[in-house]
Amino acid sequence: MDVVSEERNFEIQKELDDILENCTDEDNIVVLGDFNGHLGFIGLQEINRSGRYVLEIMERYNLILLNVDDRCNGEITCEENGIKSTKDFIPVNSNMYPVFKEKELDDDKKIYDLTDHCLIKLNFEVSLENSCKTKNKEII
């Protein structure tokens, strides 16, 4: 990875840390992203620096990795020049984990094939009962 990419990744990681640092126990957190990381236990590659960062934020903010949950199909999230990898991860907090139903991974690119990444569809069963109430506004 070149210096510019490393600096960009560092800035993104700092922003994510700032966001997560300001979350409360009541917040519902789902982080979905291309971390350009490899964890070593999912996918084919060995752990790298960005993968260590994913594991660090999971530990620091008590997040759960949906990628390895039984309700998820597929593992490979990216294929570039014939090289398959898992570098898109979905950490969630303990508020979102119980309402998670499934993850569908379009790893054969039948739905969307205009990128080297696979489309990821998440299904959460959430209630709007305790959501923000609006006066005289249509909820879209």
PDB file of N, CA, C and O in Angstrom, residues 16 19-20 23-24 26-33 35 57 61-67 89-103 120-126:
ATOM      1  N   LEU A  16     -13.657   7.309  12.251  1.00  0.00           N
ATOM      2  CA  LEU A  16     -14.489   6.240  12.804  1.00  0.00           C
ATOM      3  C   LEU A  16     -14.303   6.153  14.315  1.00  0.00           C
ATOM      4  O   LEU A  16     -15.282   6.007  15.059  1.00  0.00           O
ATOM      5  N   ILE A  19     -16.314   8.917  15.898  1.00  0.00           N
ATOM      6  CA  ILE A  19     -17.751   8.609  15.883  1.00  0.00           C
ATOM      7  C   ILE A  19     -18.090   7.603  16.976  1.00  0.00           C
ATOM      8  O   ILE A  19     -19.014   7.800  17.773  1.00  0.00           O
ATOM      9  N   LEU A  20     -17.336   6.504  17.031  1.00  0.00           N
ATOM     10  CA  LEU A  20     -17.627   5.452  18.004  1.00  0.00           C
ATOM     11  C   LEU A  20     -17.399   5.927  19.433  1.00  0.00           C
ATOM     12  O   LEU A  20     -18.126   5.527  20.352  1.00  0.00           O
ATOM     13  N   CYS A  23     -20.520   7.573  20.847  1.00  0.00           N
ATOM     14  CA  CYS A  23     -21.752   6.786  20.931  1.00  0.00           C
ATOM     15  C   CYS A  23     -22.033   6.425  22.387  1.00  0.00           C
ATOM     16  O   CYS A  23     -21.117   6.291  23.190  1.00  0.00           O
ATOM     17  N   THR A  24     -23.307   6.270  22.684  1.00  0.00           N
ATOM     18  CA  THR A  24     -23.710   5.850  24.028  1.00  0.00           C
ATOM     19  C   THR A  24     -24.166   4.395  23.993  1.00  0.00           C
ATOM     20  O   THR A  24     -24.337   3.812  22.914  1.00  0.00           O
ATOM     21  N   GLU A  26     -27.032   3.360  24.493  1.00  0.00           N
ATOM     22  CA  GLU A  26     -28.370   3.304  23.905  1.00  0.00           C
ATOM     23  C   GLU A  26     -28.351   3.365  22.383  1.00  0.00           C
ATOM     24  O   GLU A  26     -29.337   3.057  21.729  1.00  0.00           O
ATOM     25  N   ASP A  27     -27.240   3.785  21.797  1.00  0.00           N
ATOM     26  CA  ASP A  27     -27.157   3.922  20.344  1.00  0.00           C
ATOM     27  C   ASP A  27     -27.144   2.563  19.656  1.00  0.00           C
ATOM     28  O   ASP A  27     -26.630   1.582  20.202  1.00  0.00           O
ATOM     29  N   ASN A  28     -27.726   2.550  18.478  1.00  0.00           N
ATOM     30  CA  ASN A  28     -27.717   1.357  17.630  1.00  0.00           C
ATOM     31  C   ASN A  28     -26.612   1.534  16.600  1.00  0.00           C
ATOM     32  O   ASN A  28     -26.673   2.446  15.785  1.00  0.00           O
ATOM     33  N   ILE A  29     -25.628   0.664  16.639  1.00  0.00           N
ATOM     34  CA  ILE A  29     -24.446   0.853  15.793  1.00  0.00           C
ATOM     35  C   ILE A  29     -24.286  -0.302  14.809  1.00  0.00           C
ATOM     36  O   ILE A  29     -24.242  -1.470  15.198  1.00  0.00           O
ATOM     37  N   VAL A  30     -24.190   0.065  13.524  1.00  0.00           N
ATOM     38  CA  VAL A  30     -23.834  -0.856  12.462  1.00  0.00           C
ATOM     39  C   VAL A  30     -22.758  -0.155  11.648  1.00  0.00           C
ATOM     40  O   VAL A  30     -22.966   0.945  11.154  1.00  0.00           O
ATOM     41  N   VAL A  31     -21.594  -0.773  11.544  1.00  0.00           N
ATOM     42  CA  VAL A  31     -20.512  -0.224  10.730  1.00  0.00           C
ATOM     43  C   VAL A  31     -20.319  -1.197   9.573  1.00  0.00           C
ATOM     44  O   VAL A  31     -20.072  -2.378   9.792  1.00  0.00           O
ATOM     45  N   LEU A  32     -20.455  -0.694   8.369  1.00  0.00           N
ATOM     46  CA  LEU A  32     -20.256  -1.532   7.193  1.00  0.00           C
ATOM     47  C   LEU A  32     -19.265  -0.833   6.298  1.00  0.00           C
ATOM     48  O   LEU A  32     -19.463   0.326   5.939  1.00  0.00           O
ATOM     49  N   GLY A  33     -18.175  -1.506   5.993  1.00  0.00           N
ATOM     50  CA  GLY A  33     -17.212  -0.814   5.157  1.00  0.00           C
ATOM     51  C   GLY A  33     -16.137  -1.690   4.568  1.00  0.00           C
ATOM     52  O   GLY A  33     -15.904  -2.813   5.009  1.00  0.00           O
ATOM     53  N   PHE A  35     -12.681  -2.094   4.689  1.00  0.00           N
ATOM     54  CA  PHE A  35     -11.585  -1.751   5.588  1.00  0.00           C
ATOM     55  C   PHE A  35     -10.219  -2.018   4.974  1.00  0.00           C
ATOM     56  O   PHE A  35      -9.206  -1.711   5.578  1.00  0.00           O
ATOM     57  N   ILE A  57     -10.920  -2.067  17.133  1.00  0.00           N
ATOM     58  CA  ILE A  57     -12.153  -1.303  17.391  1.00  0.00           C
ATOM     59  C   ILE A  57     -13.257  -2.216  17.897  1.00  0.00           C
ATOM     60  O   ILE A  57     -14.074  -1.808  18.718  1.00  0.00           O
ATOM     61  N   TYR A  61     -14.731  -1.096  21.481  1.00  0.00           N
ATOM     62  CA  TYR A  61     -16.114  -0.627  21.545  1.00  0.00           C
ATOM     63  C   TYR A  61     -17.110  -1.778  21.700  1.00  0.00           C
ATOM     64  O   TYR A  61     -18.304  -1.596  21.516  1.00  0.00           O
ATOM     65  N   ASN A  62     -16.601  -2.951  22.033  1.00  0.00           N
ATOM     66  CA  ASN A  62     -17.436  -4.120  22.306  1.00  0.00           C
ATOM     67  C   ASN A  62     -18.372  -4.428  21.139  1.00  0.00           C
ATOM     68  O   ASN A  62     -19.588  -4.540  21.311  1.00  0.00           O
ATOM     69  N   LEU A  63     -17.804  -4.540  19.943  1.00  0.00           N
ATOM     70  CA  LEU A  63     -18.580  -4.805  18.737  1.00  0.00           C
ATOM     71  C   LEU A  63     -18.505  -6.283  18.364  1.00  0.00           C
ATOM     72  O   LEU A  63     -17.560  -6.981  18.714  1.00  0.00           O
ATOM     73  N   ILE A  64     -19.515  -6.729  17.638  1.00  0.00           N
ATOM     74  CA  ILE A  64     -19.644  -8.123  17.220  1.00  0.00           C
ATOM     75  C   ILE A  64     -19.528  -8.163  15.697  1.00  0.00           C
ATOM     76  O   ILE A  64     -20.184  -7.386  15.002  1.00  0.00           O
ATOM     77  N   LEU A  65     -18.738  -9.072  15.158  1.00  0.00           N
ATOM     78  CA  LEU A  65     -18.520  -9.168  13.723  1.00  0.00           C
ATOM     79  C   LEU A  65     -19.575 -10.064  13.084  1.00  0.00           C
ATOM     80  O   LEU A  65     -19.586 -11.271  13.302  1.00  0.00           O
ATOM     81  N   LEU A  66     -20.459  -9.463  12.281  1.00  0.00           N
ATOM     82  CA  LEU A  66     -21.513 -10.247  11.642  1.00  0.00           C
ATOM     83  C   LEU A  66     -20.974 -11.198  10.576  1.00  0.00           C
ATOM     84  O   LEU A  66     -21.586 -12.236  10.321  1.00  0.00           O
ATOM     85  N   ASN A  67     -19.863 -10.869   9.963  1.00  0.00           N
ATOM     86  CA  ASN A  67     -19.327 -11.706   8.882  1.00  0.00           C
ATOM     87  C   ASN A  67     -19.177 -13.169   9.278  1.00  0.00           C
ATOM     88  O   ASN A  67     -19.270 -14.048   8.427  1.00  0.00           O
ATOM     89  N   PHE A  89     -16.225  -5.556   6.145  1.00  0.00           N
ATOM     90  CA  PHE A  89     -16.640  -6.114   7.430  1.00  0.00           C
ATOM     91  C   PHE A  89     -17.836  -5.366   7.993  1.00  0.00           C
ATOM     92  O   PHE A  89     -18.052  -4.197   7.685  1.00  0.00           O
ATOM     93  N   ILE A  90     -18.588  -6.075   8.855  1.00  0.00           N
ATOM     94  CA  ILE A  90     -19.798  -5.518   9.434  1.00  0.00           C
ATOM     95  C   ILE A  90     -19.790  -5.717  10.951  1.00  0.00           C
ATOM     96  O   ILE A  90     -20.379  -6.665  11.472  1.00  0.00           O
ATOM     97  N   PRO A  91     -19.124  -4.833  11.688  1.00  0.00           N
ATOM     98  CA  PRO A  91     -19.228  -4.865  13.149  1.00  0.00           C
ATOM     99  C   PRO A  91     -20.512  -4.161  13.605  1.00  0.00           C
ATOM    100  O   PRO A  91     -20.896  -3.138  13.038  1.00  0.00           O
ATOM    101  N   VAL A  92     -21.175  -4.728  14.606  1.00  0.00           N
ATOM    102  CA  VAL A  92     -22.381  -4.128  15.196  1.00  0.00           C
ATOM    103  C   VAL A  92     -22.239  -4.147  16.711  1.00  0.00           C
ATOM    104  O   VAL A  92     -21.445  -4.911  17.264  1.00  0.00           O
ATOM    105  N   ASN A  93     -23.057  -3.335  17.384  1.00  0.00           N
ATOM    106  CA  ASN A  93     -23.031  -3.377  18.843  1.00  0.00           C
ATOM    107  C   ASN A  93     -24.098  -4.340  19.361  1.00  0.00           C
ATOM    108  O   ASN A  93     -24.875  -4.917  18.585  1.00  0.00           O
ATOM    109  N   SER A  94     -24.141  -4.504  20.666  1.00  0.00           N
ATOM    110  CA  SER A  94     -25.044  -5.480  21.279  1.00  0.00           C
ATOM    111  C   SER A  94     -26.511  -5.092  21.163  1.00  0.00           C
ATOM    112  O   SER A  94     -27.386  -5.929  21.374  1.00  0.00           O
ATOM    113  N   ASN A  95     -26.820  -3.858  20.809  1.00  0.00           N
ATOM    114  CA  ASN A  95     -28.210  -3.464  20.562  1.00  0.00           C
ATOM    115  C   ASN A  95     -28.690  -3.977  19.210  1.00  0.00           C
ATOM    116  O   ASN A  95     -29.868  -4.305  19.048  1.00  0.00           O
ATOM    117  N   MET A  96     -27.810  -4.012  18.229  1.00  0.00           N
ATOM    118  CA  MET A  96     -28.195  -4.410  16.879  1.00  0.00           C
ATOM    119  C   MET A  96     -28.071  -5.913  16.634  1.00  0.00           C
ATOM    120  O   MET A  96     -28.776  -6.464  15.793  1.00  0.00           O
ATOM    121  N   TYR A  97     -27.209  -6.573  17.370  1.00  0.00           N
ATOM    122  CA  TYR A  97     -26.999  -7.997  17.133  1.00  0.00           C
ATOM    123  C   TYR A  97     -28.280  -8.830  17.288  1.00  0.00           C
ATOM    124  O   TYR A  97     -28.577  -9.676  16.442  1.00  0.00           O
ATOM    125  N   PRO A  98     -29.094  -8.606  18.335  1.00  0.00           N
ATOM    126  CA  PRO A  98     -30.307  -9.433  18.480  1.00  0.00           C
ATOM    127  C   PRO A  98     -31.349  -9.208  17.383  1.00  0.00           C
ATOM    128  O   PRO A  98     -32.173 -10.084  17.135  1.00  0.00           O
ATOM    129  N   VAL A  99     -31.344  -8.061  16.730  1.00  0.00           N
ATOM    130  CA  VAL A  99     -32.340  -7.786  15.694  1.00  0.00           C
ATOM    131  C   VAL A  99     -31.811  -8.097  14.293  1.00  0.00           C
ATOM    132  O   VAL A  99     -32.513  -7.917  13.300  1.00  0.00           O
ATOM    133  N   PHE A 100     -30.585  -8.583  14.207  1.00  0.00           N
ATOM    134  CA  PHE A 100     -30.005  -8.989  12.935  1.00  0.00           C
ATOM    135  C   PHE A 100     -30.615 -10.320  12.526  1.00  0.00           C
ATOM    136  O   PHE A 100     -30.672 -11.253  13.314  1.00  0.00           O
ATOM    137  N   LYS A 101     -31.080 -10.398  11.275  1.00  0.00           N
ATOM    138  CA  LYS A 101     -31.720 -11.620  10.786  1.00  0.00           C
ATOM    139  C   LYS A 101     -30.864 -12.377   9.777  1.00  0.00           C
ATOM    140  O   LYS A 101     -30.755 -13.588   9.842  1.00  0.00           O
ATOM    141  N   GLU A 102     -30.277 -11.662   8.812  1.00  0.00           N
ATOM    142  CA  GLU A 102     -29.453 -12.366   7.837  1.00  0.00           C
ATOM    143  C   GLU A 102     -28.613 -11.390   7.025  1.00  0.00           C
ATOM    144  O   GLU A 102     -28.901 -10.207   6.953  1.00  0.00           O
ATOM    145  N   LYS A 103     -27.567 -11.950   6.430  1.00  0.00           N
ATOM    146  CA  LYS A 103     -26.738 -11.219   5.472  1.00  0.00           C
ATOM    147  C   LYS A 103     -26.695 -12.039   4.198  1.00  0.00           C
ATOM    148  O   LYS A 103     -26.438 -13.239   4.237  1.00  0.00           O
ATOM    149  N   ILE A 120     -23.635  -6.426  -0.588  1.00  0.00           N
ATOM    150  CA  ILE A 120     -23.985  -7.032   0.699  1.00  0.00           C
ATOM    151  C   ILE A 120     -25.352  -6.508   1.103  1.00  0.00           C
ATOM    152  O   ILE A 120     -25.564  -5.297   1.167  1.00  0.00           O
ATOM    153  N   LYS A 121     -26.274  -7.414   1.364  1.00  0.00           N
ATOM    154  CA  LYS A 121     -27.618  -7.049   1.798  1.00  0.00           C
ATOM    155  C   LYS A 121     -27.803  -7.527   3.236  1.00  0.00           C
ATOM    156  O   LYS A 121     -27.590  -8.703   3.532  1.00  0.00           O
ATOM    157  N   LEU A 122     -28.160  -6.596   4.124  1.00  0.00           N
ATOM    158  CA  LEU A 122     -28.378  -6.925   5.535  1.00  0.00           C
ATOM    159  C   LEU A 122     -29.856  -6.826   5.849  1.00  0.00           C
ATOM    160  O   LEU A 122     -30.544  -5.924   5.368  1.00  0.00           O
ATOM    161  N   ASN A 123     -30.337  -7.713   6.690  1.00  0.00           N
ATOM    162  CA  ASN A 123     -31.733  -7.700   7.101  1.00  0.00           C
ATOM    163  C   ASN A 123     -31.776  -7.593   8.622  1.00  0.00           C
ATOM    164  O   ASN A 123     -31.281  -8.480   9.330  1.00  0.00           O
ATOM    165  N   PHE A 124     -32.354  -6.498   9.109  1.00  0.00           N
ATOM    166  CA  PHE A 124     -32.552  -6.275  10.535  1.00  0.00           C
ATOM    167  C   PHE A 124     -34.041  -6.148  10.791  1.00  0.00           C
ATOM    168  O   PHE A 124     -34.754  -5.529  10.003  1.00  0.00           O
ATOM    169  N   GLU A 125     -34.520  -6.711  11.872  1.00  0.00           N
ATOM    170  CA  GLU A 125     -35.922  -6.563  12.252  1.00  0.00           C
ATOM    171  C   GLU A 125     -35.992  -5.567  13.398  1.00  0.00           C
ATOM    172  O   GLU A 125     -35.663  -5.893  14.539  1.00  0.00           O
ATOM    173  N   VAL A 126     -36.356  -4.343  13.059  1.00  0.00           N
ATOM    174  CA  VAL A 126     -36.388  -3.277  14.056  1.00  0.00           C
ATOM    175  C   VAL A 126     -37.802  -2.736  14.218  1.00  0.00           C
ATOM    176  O   VAL A 126     -38.621  -2.811  13.307  1.00  0.00           O
TER     177      VAL A 126
END
